[in-house]
Tab-separated table of C-alpha atoms in Angstrom:
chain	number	residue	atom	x	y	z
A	1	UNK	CA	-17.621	-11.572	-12.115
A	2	UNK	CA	-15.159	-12.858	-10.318
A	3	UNK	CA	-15.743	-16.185	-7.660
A	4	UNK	CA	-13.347	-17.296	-4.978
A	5	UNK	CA	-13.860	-20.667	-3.465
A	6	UNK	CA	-11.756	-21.092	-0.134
A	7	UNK	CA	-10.795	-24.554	1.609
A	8	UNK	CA	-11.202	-25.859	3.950
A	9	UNK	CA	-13.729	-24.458	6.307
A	10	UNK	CA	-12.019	-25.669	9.534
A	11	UNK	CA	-8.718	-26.804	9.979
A	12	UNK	CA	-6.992	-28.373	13.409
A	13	UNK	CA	-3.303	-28.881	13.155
A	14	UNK	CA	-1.087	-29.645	16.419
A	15	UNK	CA	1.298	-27.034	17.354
A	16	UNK	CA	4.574	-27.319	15.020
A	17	UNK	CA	2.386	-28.772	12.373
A	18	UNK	CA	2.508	-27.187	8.839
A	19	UNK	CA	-1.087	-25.874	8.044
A	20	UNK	CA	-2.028	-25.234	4.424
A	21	UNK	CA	-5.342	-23.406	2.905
A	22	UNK	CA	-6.164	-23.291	-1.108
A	23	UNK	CA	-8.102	-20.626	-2.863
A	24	UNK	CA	-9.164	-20.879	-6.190
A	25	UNK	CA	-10.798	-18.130	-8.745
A	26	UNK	CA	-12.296	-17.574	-11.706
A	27	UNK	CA	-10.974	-14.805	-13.442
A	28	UNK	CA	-7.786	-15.291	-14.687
A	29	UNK	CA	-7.543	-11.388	-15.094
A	30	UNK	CA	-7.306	-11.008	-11.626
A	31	UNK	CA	-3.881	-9.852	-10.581
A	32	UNK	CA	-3.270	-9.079	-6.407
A	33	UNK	CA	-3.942	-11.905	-4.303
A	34	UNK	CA	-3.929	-11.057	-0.628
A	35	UNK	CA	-4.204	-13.160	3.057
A	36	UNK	CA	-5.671	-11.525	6.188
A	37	UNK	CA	-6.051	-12.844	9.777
A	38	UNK	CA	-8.649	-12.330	11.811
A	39	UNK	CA	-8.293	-13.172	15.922
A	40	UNK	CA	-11.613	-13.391	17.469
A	41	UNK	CA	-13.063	-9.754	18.399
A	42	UNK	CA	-10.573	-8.167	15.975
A	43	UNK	CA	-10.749	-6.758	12.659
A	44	UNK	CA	-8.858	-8.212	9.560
A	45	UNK	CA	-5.148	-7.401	9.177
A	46	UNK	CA	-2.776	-8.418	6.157
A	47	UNK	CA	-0.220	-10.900	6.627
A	48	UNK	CA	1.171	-11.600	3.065
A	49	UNK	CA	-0.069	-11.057	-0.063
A	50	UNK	CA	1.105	-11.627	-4.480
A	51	UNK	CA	1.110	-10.143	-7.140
A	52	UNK	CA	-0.036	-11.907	-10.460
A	53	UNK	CA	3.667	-11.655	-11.873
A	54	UNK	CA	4.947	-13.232	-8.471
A	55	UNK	CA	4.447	-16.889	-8.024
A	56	UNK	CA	5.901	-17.633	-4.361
A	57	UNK	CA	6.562	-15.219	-1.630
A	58	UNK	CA	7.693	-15.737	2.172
A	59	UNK	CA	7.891	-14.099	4.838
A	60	UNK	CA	9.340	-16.218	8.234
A	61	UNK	CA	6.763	-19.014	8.735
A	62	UNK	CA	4.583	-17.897	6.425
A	63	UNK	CA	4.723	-18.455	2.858
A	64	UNK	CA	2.022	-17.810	-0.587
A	65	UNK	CA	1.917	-20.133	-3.745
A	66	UNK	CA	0.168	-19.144	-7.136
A	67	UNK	CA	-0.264	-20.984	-9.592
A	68	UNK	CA	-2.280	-18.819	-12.767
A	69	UNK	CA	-2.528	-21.736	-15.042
A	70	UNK	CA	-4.399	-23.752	-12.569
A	71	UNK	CA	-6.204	-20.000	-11.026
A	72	UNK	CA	-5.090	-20.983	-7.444
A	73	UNK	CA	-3.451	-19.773	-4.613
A	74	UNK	CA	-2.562	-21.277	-1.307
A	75	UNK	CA	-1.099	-19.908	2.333
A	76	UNK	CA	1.289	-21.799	3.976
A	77	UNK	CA	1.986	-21.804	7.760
A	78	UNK	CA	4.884	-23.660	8.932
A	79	UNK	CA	5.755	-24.524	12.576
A	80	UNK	CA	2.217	-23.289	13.706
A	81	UNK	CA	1.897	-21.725	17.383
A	82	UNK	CA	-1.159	-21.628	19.167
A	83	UNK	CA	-1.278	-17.664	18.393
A	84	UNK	CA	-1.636	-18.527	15.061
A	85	UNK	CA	-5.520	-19.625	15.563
A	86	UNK	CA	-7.929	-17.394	14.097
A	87	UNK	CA	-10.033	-16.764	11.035
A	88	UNK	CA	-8.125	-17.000	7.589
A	89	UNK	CA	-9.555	-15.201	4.619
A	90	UNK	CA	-8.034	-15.113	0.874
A	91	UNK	CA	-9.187	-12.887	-1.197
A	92	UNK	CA	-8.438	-11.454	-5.359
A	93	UNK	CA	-8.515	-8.640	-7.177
A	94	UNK	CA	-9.996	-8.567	-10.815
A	95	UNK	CA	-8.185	-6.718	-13.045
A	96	UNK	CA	-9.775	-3.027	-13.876
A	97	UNK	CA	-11.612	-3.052	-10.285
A	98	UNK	CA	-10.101	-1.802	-6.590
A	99	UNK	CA	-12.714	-4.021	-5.029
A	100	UNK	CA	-11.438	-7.364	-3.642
A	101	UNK	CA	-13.474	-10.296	-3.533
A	102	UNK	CA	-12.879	-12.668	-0.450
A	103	UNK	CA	-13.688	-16.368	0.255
A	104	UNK	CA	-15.536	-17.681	3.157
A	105	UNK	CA	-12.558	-17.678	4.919
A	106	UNK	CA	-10.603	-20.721	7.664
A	107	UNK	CA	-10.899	-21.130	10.875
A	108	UNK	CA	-6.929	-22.642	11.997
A	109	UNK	CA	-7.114	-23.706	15.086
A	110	UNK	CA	-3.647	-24.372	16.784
A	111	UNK	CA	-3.691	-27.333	19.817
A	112	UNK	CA	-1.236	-26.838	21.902
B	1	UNK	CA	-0.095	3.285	11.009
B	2	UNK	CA	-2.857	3.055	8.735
B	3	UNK	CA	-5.661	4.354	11.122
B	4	UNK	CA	-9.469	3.320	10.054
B	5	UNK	CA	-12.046	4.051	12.685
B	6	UNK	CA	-15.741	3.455	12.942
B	7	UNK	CA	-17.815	5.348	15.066
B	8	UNK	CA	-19.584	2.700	16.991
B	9	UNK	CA	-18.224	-1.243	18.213
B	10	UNK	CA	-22.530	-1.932	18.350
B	11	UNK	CA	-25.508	-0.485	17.772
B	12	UNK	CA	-29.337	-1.796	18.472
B	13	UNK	CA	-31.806	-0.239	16.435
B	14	UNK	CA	-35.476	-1.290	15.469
B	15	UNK	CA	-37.065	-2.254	12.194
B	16	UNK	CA	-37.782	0.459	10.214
B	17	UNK	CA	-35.441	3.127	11.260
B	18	UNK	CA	-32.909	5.004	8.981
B	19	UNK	CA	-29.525	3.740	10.521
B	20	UNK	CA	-25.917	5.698	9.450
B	21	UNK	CA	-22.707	4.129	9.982
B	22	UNK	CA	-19.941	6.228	9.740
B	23	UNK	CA	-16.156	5.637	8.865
B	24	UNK	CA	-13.130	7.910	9.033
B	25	UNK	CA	-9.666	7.135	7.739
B	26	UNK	CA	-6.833	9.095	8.919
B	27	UNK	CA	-4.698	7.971	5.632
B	28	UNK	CA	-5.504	10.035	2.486
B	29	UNK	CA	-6.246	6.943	1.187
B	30	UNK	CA	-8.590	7.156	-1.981
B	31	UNK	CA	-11.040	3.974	-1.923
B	32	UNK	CA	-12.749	3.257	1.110
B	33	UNK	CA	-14.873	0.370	1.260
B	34	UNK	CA	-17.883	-1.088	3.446
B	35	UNK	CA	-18.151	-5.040	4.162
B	36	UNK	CA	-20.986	-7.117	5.894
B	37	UNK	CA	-19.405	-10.202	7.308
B	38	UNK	CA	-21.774	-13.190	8.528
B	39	UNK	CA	-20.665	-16.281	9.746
B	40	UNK	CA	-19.987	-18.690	6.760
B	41	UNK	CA	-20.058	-16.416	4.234
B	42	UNK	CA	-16.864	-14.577	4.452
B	43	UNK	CA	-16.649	-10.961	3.555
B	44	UNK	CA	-19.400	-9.614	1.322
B	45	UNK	CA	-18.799	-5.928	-0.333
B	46	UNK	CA	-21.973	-3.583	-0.099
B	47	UNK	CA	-20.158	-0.178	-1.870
B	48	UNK	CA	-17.013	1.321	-2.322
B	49	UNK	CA	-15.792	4.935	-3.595
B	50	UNK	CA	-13.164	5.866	-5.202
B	51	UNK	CA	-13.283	9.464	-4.742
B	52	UNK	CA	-15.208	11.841	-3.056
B	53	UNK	CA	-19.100	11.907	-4.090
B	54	UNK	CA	-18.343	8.774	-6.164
B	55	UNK	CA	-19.524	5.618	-5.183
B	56	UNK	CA	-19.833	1.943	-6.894
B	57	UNK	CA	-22.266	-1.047	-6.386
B	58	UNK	CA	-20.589	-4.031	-4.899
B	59	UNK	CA	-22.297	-7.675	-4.300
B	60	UNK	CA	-25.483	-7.045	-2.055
B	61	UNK	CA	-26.080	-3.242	-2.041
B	62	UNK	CA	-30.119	-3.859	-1.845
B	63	UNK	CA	-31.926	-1.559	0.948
B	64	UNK	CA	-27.791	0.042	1.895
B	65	UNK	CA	-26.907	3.204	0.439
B	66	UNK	CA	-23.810	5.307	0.557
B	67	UNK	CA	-21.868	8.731	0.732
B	68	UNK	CA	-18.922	10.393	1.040
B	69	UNK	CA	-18.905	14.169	0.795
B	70	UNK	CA	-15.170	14.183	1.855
B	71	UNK	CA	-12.250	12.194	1.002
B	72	UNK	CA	-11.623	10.606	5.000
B	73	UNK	CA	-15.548	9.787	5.425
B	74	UNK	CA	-17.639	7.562	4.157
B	75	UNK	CA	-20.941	6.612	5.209
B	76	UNK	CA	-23.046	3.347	5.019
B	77	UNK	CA	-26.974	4.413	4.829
B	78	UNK	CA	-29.752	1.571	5.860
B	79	UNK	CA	-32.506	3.267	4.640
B	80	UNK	CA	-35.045	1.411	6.341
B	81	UNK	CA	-33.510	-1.307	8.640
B	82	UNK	CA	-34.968	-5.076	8.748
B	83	UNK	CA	-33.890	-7.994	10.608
B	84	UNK	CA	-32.032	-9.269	8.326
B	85	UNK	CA	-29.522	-6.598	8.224
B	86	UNK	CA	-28.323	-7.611	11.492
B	87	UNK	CA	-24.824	-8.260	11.107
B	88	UNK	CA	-21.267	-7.291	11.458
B	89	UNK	CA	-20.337	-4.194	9.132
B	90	UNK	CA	-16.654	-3.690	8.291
B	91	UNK	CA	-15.145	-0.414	6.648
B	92	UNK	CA	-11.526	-0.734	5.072
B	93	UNK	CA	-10.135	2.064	2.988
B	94	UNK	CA	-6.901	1.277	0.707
B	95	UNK	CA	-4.361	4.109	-1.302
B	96	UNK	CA	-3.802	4.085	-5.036
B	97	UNK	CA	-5.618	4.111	-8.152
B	98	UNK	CA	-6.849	1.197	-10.407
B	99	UNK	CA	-3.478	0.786	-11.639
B	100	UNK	CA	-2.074	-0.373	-8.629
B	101	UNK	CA	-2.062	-2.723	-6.152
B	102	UNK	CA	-2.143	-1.888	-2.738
B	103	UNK	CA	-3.953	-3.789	0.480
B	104	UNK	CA	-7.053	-2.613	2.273
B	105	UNK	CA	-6.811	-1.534	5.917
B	106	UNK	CA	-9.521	-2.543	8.004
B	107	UNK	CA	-11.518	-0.779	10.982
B	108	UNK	CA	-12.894	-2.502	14.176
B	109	UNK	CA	-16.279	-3.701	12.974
B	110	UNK	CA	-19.631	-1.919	14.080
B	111	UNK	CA	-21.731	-5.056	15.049
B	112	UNK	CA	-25.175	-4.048	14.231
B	113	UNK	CA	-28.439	-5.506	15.664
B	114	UNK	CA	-32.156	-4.696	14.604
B	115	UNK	CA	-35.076	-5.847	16.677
């Protein structure tokens, strides 16, 4: 089934930084790759997300990189704020499921 | 908005009991999903439906079960709870059928402890 690996753990970027986080996976069938944030206390909520035919999308500061030959996929945050600090999780699709499998997610953490 | 509510924020039960989480989108959405999230290890899928009174395995359904007599509800099941199930339980629901792709909406989290 399908595996995805999510790095790095923890990440600490000074505000205005870029911050970047990779995902890879396993089953090159897989074809909807989305990004959710999580703020402490709060439940997940979509900030971007691809589609296998797709391979760059933005949206303001935020922008999502595939690359199927290599099966990864990163986020991209670019003049980070402190509001952007929470929990980042990836997460993929396989092809012929509506199930998505996650990764362990990233905590970004923003210094002001 | 996409409007996914679950019935409790926590809940302390002890070992043993038969413990019922329950979910209710507001959506029409078809799949709904239930999650068990635990520090480190991301988001873990117990079972999902995809339409009423069916219902599909995900990656740790051992001692969870499921149902969902109607399309908004679904229901996670611990049949007998143990410590170990203590954890933070997450229902998302999500439109469209296997042909599509569409995101899944999340509720609050039910953050369940057994003593």
């Amino acid at each position: 089934g399908e595996n995805v690996e999510q790095h790095p753990s923890t990440l600490s970027v000074q505000e205005g930084d870029s911050a970047v986080i990779k995902c890879t996976y396993s089953d090159s069938a897989s074809n909807y790759f989305p990004w959710y944030k999580q703020e402490l206390g709060k439940r997940p909520q979509l900030i971007i997300d691809i589609r296998s035919n797709v391979g760059e999308k933005k949206d303001q500061r935020i922008a999502v990189t595939l690359n199927k030959t290599a099966k990864h996929f990163s986020l991209h945050i670019t003049e980070t704020q402190p509001e952007d600090s929470a929990v980042y999780f990836c997460a993929a699709r396989p092809s012929g499921f509506q199930k998505l499998v996650f990764g362990t997610g990233t905590r970004l953490l923003v210094s002001p | 908005d996409v409007k996914v509510t679950q019935s409790s924020r926590y809940l302390v039960k002890r070992t043993g009991e038969k413990v019922f989480l329950e979910c209710v989108q507001d959506m029409d959405h078809e799949n709904m999903f239930w999650y068990r999230q635990d520090p480190g290890l991301g988001l873990r899928l117990i079972y999902f439906s995809y339409d009423v009174k069916m219902k599909e395995k995900g990656d740790i359904p051992e001692g969870y079960s499921v149902s969902r007599e109607k399309k908004e509800r679904f229901s996670l099941i611990l049949e007998s709870a143990s410590t170990n199930q203590t954890s933070m339980y997450l229902c998302a629901s999500s439109w469209g059928t296997l042909s599509t792709n569409q995101p899944q909406h999340f509720g609050d989290g039910t953050r369940l402890s057994i003593l």
